[in-house]
Amino acid sequence: MRLLLDTHVLIWWDEGAPLSKKAMEAIRDAEQVYVPLRLAHTEILAELPTHHGDPFDRMLVAQARAEGLTLVTRDWTLLRRYGVRVLKA
């Protein structure tokens, strides 16, 4: 599995803060874990509906769509409305 970590998940994972068992296992066993942003992702961002007002979360959705990634986040209930694969942190 290829994962994209929401910023809070990256910080919590780095600090050893509690994440769901499923998220911890997925991060540990992931083929690749992504956190960077590319300019090409902004093209997808412009096409997204505004289900969620946070611009950075919308950028994560665009990244996940562009790269075919599973997004690990605590905001999964809102972000799954964009049709991306999400994993509850």
PDB file of C-alpha atoms in Angstrom:
ATOM      1  CA  MET A   1       0.000   0.000   0.000  1.00  0.00           C
ATOM      2  CA  ARG A   2       1.158   3.542  -0.764  1.00  0.00           C
ATOM      3  CA  LEU A   3       0.155   6.082   1.873  1.00  0.00           C
ATOM      4  CA  LEU A   4      -0.089   9.856   2.103  1.00  0.00           C
ATOM      5  CA  LEU A   5       0.106  11.130   5.684  1.00  0.00           C
ATOM      6  CA  ASP A   6      -1.875  14.153   6.775  1.00  0.00           C
ATOM      7  CA  THR A   7       0.402  16.627   8.571  1.00  0.00           C
ATOM      8  CA  HIS A   8      -0.993  15.841  12.010  1.00  0.00           C
ATOM      9  CA  VAL A   9      -0.505  12.114  11.413  1.00  0.00           C
ATOM     10  CA  LEU A  10       3.138  12.656  10.460  1.00  0.00           C
ATOM     11  CA  ILE A  11       3.743  14.723  13.610  1.00  0.00           C
ATOM     12  CA  TRP A  12       1.899  12.291  15.880  1.00  0.00           C
ATOM     13  CA  TRP A  13       3.681   9.273  14.371  1.00  0.00           C
ATOM     14  CA  ASP A  14       7.057  10.997  14.799  1.00  0.00           C
ATOM     15  CA  GLU A  15       6.283  11.907  18.429  1.00  0.00           C
ATOM     16  CA  GLY A  16       4.907   8.472  19.280  1.00  0.00           C
ATOM     17  CA  ALA A  17       1.408   9.827  19.906  1.00  0.00           C
ATOM     18  CA  PRO A  18      -1.435   7.300  19.731  1.00  0.00           C
ATOM     19  CA  LEU A  19      -2.742   6.415  16.290  1.00  0.00           C
ATOM     20  CA  SER A  20      -5.193   3.661  15.478  1.00  0.00           C
ATOM     21  CA  LYS A  21      -3.695   0.173  15.389  1.00  0.00           C
ATOM     22  CA  LYS A  22      -4.712  -0.137  11.743  1.00  0.00           C
ATOM     23  CA  ALA A  23      -2.961   3.140  10.851  1.00  0.00           C
ATOM     24  CA  MET A  24       0.218   2.173  12.709  1.00  0.00           C
ATOM     25  CA  GLU A  25       0.340  -1.199  10.954  1.00  0.00           C
ATOM     26  CA  ALA A  26      -0.329   0.405   7.575  1.00  0.00           C
ATOM     27  CA  ILE A  27       2.494   2.931   8.057  1.00  0.00           C
ATOM     28  CA  ARG A  28       4.886   0.226   9.224  1.00  0.00           C
ATOM     29  CA  ASP A  29       4.031  -2.104   6.333  1.00  0.00           C
ATOM     30  CA  ALA A  30       3.611   0.537   3.591  1.00  0.00           C
ATOM     31  CA  GLU A  31       5.389   0.146   0.288  1.00  0.00           C
ATOM     32  CA  GLN A  32       5.881   3.936   0.277  1.00  0.00           C
ATOM     33  CA  VAL A  33       4.861   6.794   2.577  1.00  0.00           C
ATOM     34  CA  TYR A  34       4.442  10.266   1.056  1.00  0.00           C
ATOM     35  CA  VAL A  35       4.387  13.754   2.587  1.00  0.00           C
ATOM     36  CA  PRO A  36       5.730  16.075  -0.248  1.00  0.00           C
ATOM     37  CA  LEU A  37       3.687  18.254  -2.604  1.00  0.00           C
ATOM     38  CA  ARG A  38       4.185  18.731  -6.348  1.00  0.00           C
ATOM     39  CA  LEU A  39       3.002  21.563  -8.562  1.00  0.00           C
ATOM     40  CA  ALA A  40       1.025  19.131 -10.730  1.00  0.00           C
ATOM     41  CA  HIS A  41      -1.266  18.444  -7.763  1.00  0.00           C
ATOM     42  CA  THR A  42      -2.610  21.992  -7.918  1.00  0.00           C
ATOM     43  CA  GLU A  43      -4.270  21.261 -11.256  1.00  0.00           C
ATOM     44  CA  ILE A  44      -6.449  18.622  -9.594  1.00  0.00           C
ATOM     45  CA  LEU A  45      -7.095  20.932  -6.635  1.00  0.00           C
ATOM     46  CA  ALA A  46      -8.739  23.464  -8.934  1.00  0.00           C
ATOM     47  CA  GLU A  47     -11.281  20.812 -10.036  1.00  0.00           C
ATOM     48  CA  LEU A  48     -12.345  19.660  -6.554  1.00  0.00           C
ATOM     49  CA  PRO A  49     -15.762  20.560  -5.152  1.00  0.00           C
ATOM     50  CA  THR A  50     -15.718  22.378  -1.803  1.00  0.00           C
ATOM     51  CA  HIS A  51     -16.922  19.553   0.453  1.00  0.00           C
ATOM     52  CA  HIS A  52     -14.324  20.719   2.940  1.00  0.00           C
ATOM     53  CA  GLY A  53     -13.148  24.301   3.487  1.00  0.00           C
ATOM     54  CA  ASP A  54      -9.601  23.612   4.683  1.00  0.00           C
ATOM     55  CA  PRO A  55      -7.333  24.362   1.709  1.00  0.00           C
ATOM     56  CA  PHE A  56      -4.513  22.150   2.935  1.00  0.00           C
ATOM     57  CA  ASP A  57      -6.828  19.151   3.388  1.00  0.00           C
ATOM     58  CA  ARG A  58      -8.122  19.732  -0.132  1.00  0.00           C
ATOM     59  CA  MET A  59      -4.517  19.729  -1.355  1.00  0.00           C
ATOM     60  CA  LEU A  60      -3.989  16.366   0.353  1.00  0.00           C
ATOM     61  CA  VAL A  61      -7.035  15.045  -1.509  1.00  0.00           C
ATOM     62  CA  ALA A  62      -5.595  16.313  -4.792  1.00  0.00           C
ATOM     63  CA  GLN A  63      -2.281  14.629  -4.003  1.00  0.00           C
ATOM     64  CA  ALA A  64      -3.965  11.345  -3.119  1.00  0.00           C
ATOM     65  CA  ARG A  65      -5.975  11.442  -6.356  1.00  0.00           C
ATOM     66  CA  ALA A  66      -2.993  12.294  -8.540  1.00  0.00           C
ATOM     67  CA  GLU A  67      -0.748   9.601  -7.108  1.00  0.00           C
ATOM     68  CA  GLY A  68      -3.343   6.906  -6.306  1.00  0.00           C
ATOM     69  CA  LEU A  69      -2.529   7.069  -2.586  1.00  0.00           C
ATOM     70  CA  THR A  70      -4.450   6.152   0.547  1.00  0.00           C
ATOM     71  CA  LEU A  71      -4.757   9.222   2.797  1.00  0.00           C
ATOM     72  CA  VAL A  72      -4.173   8.581   6.517  1.00  0.00           C
ATOM     73  CA  THR A  73      -6.057  11.237   8.517  1.00  0.00           C
ATOM     74  CA  ARG A  74      -8.305  11.947  11.480  1.00  0.00           C
ATOM     75  CA  ASP A  75     -10.489  13.971   9.086  1.00  0.00           C
ATOM     76  CA  TRP A  76     -11.533  10.850   7.178  1.00  0.00           C
ATOM     77  CA  THR A  77     -15.286  11.408   7.534  1.00  0.00           C
ATOM     78  CA  LEU A  78     -15.111  14.649   5.551  1.00  0.00           C
ATOM     79  CA  LEU A  79     -12.348  13.739   3.130  1.00  0.00           C
ATOM     80  CA  ARG A  80     -13.815  10.421   2.005  1.00  0.00           C
ATOM     81  CA  ARG A  81     -16.567  12.453   0.315  1.00  0.00           C
ATOM     82  CA  TYR A  82     -13.983  13.253  -2.370  1.00  0.00           C
ATOM     83  CA  GLY A  83     -13.841   9.617  -3.429  1.00  0.00           C
ATOM     84  CA  VAL A  84     -10.252   8.980  -2.308  1.00  0.00           C
ATOM     85  CA  ARG A  85      -9.197   6.019  -0.216  1.00  0.00           C
ATOM     86  CA  VAL A  86      -8.818   7.076   3.409  1.00  0.00           C
ATOM     87  CA  LEU A  87      -7.570   5.321   6.505  1.00  0.00           C
ATOM     88  CA  LYS A  88      -8.649   6.555   9.931  1.00  0.00           C
ATOM     89  CA  ALA A  89      -5.658   7.692  11.970  1.00  0.00           C
TER      90      ALA A  89
END
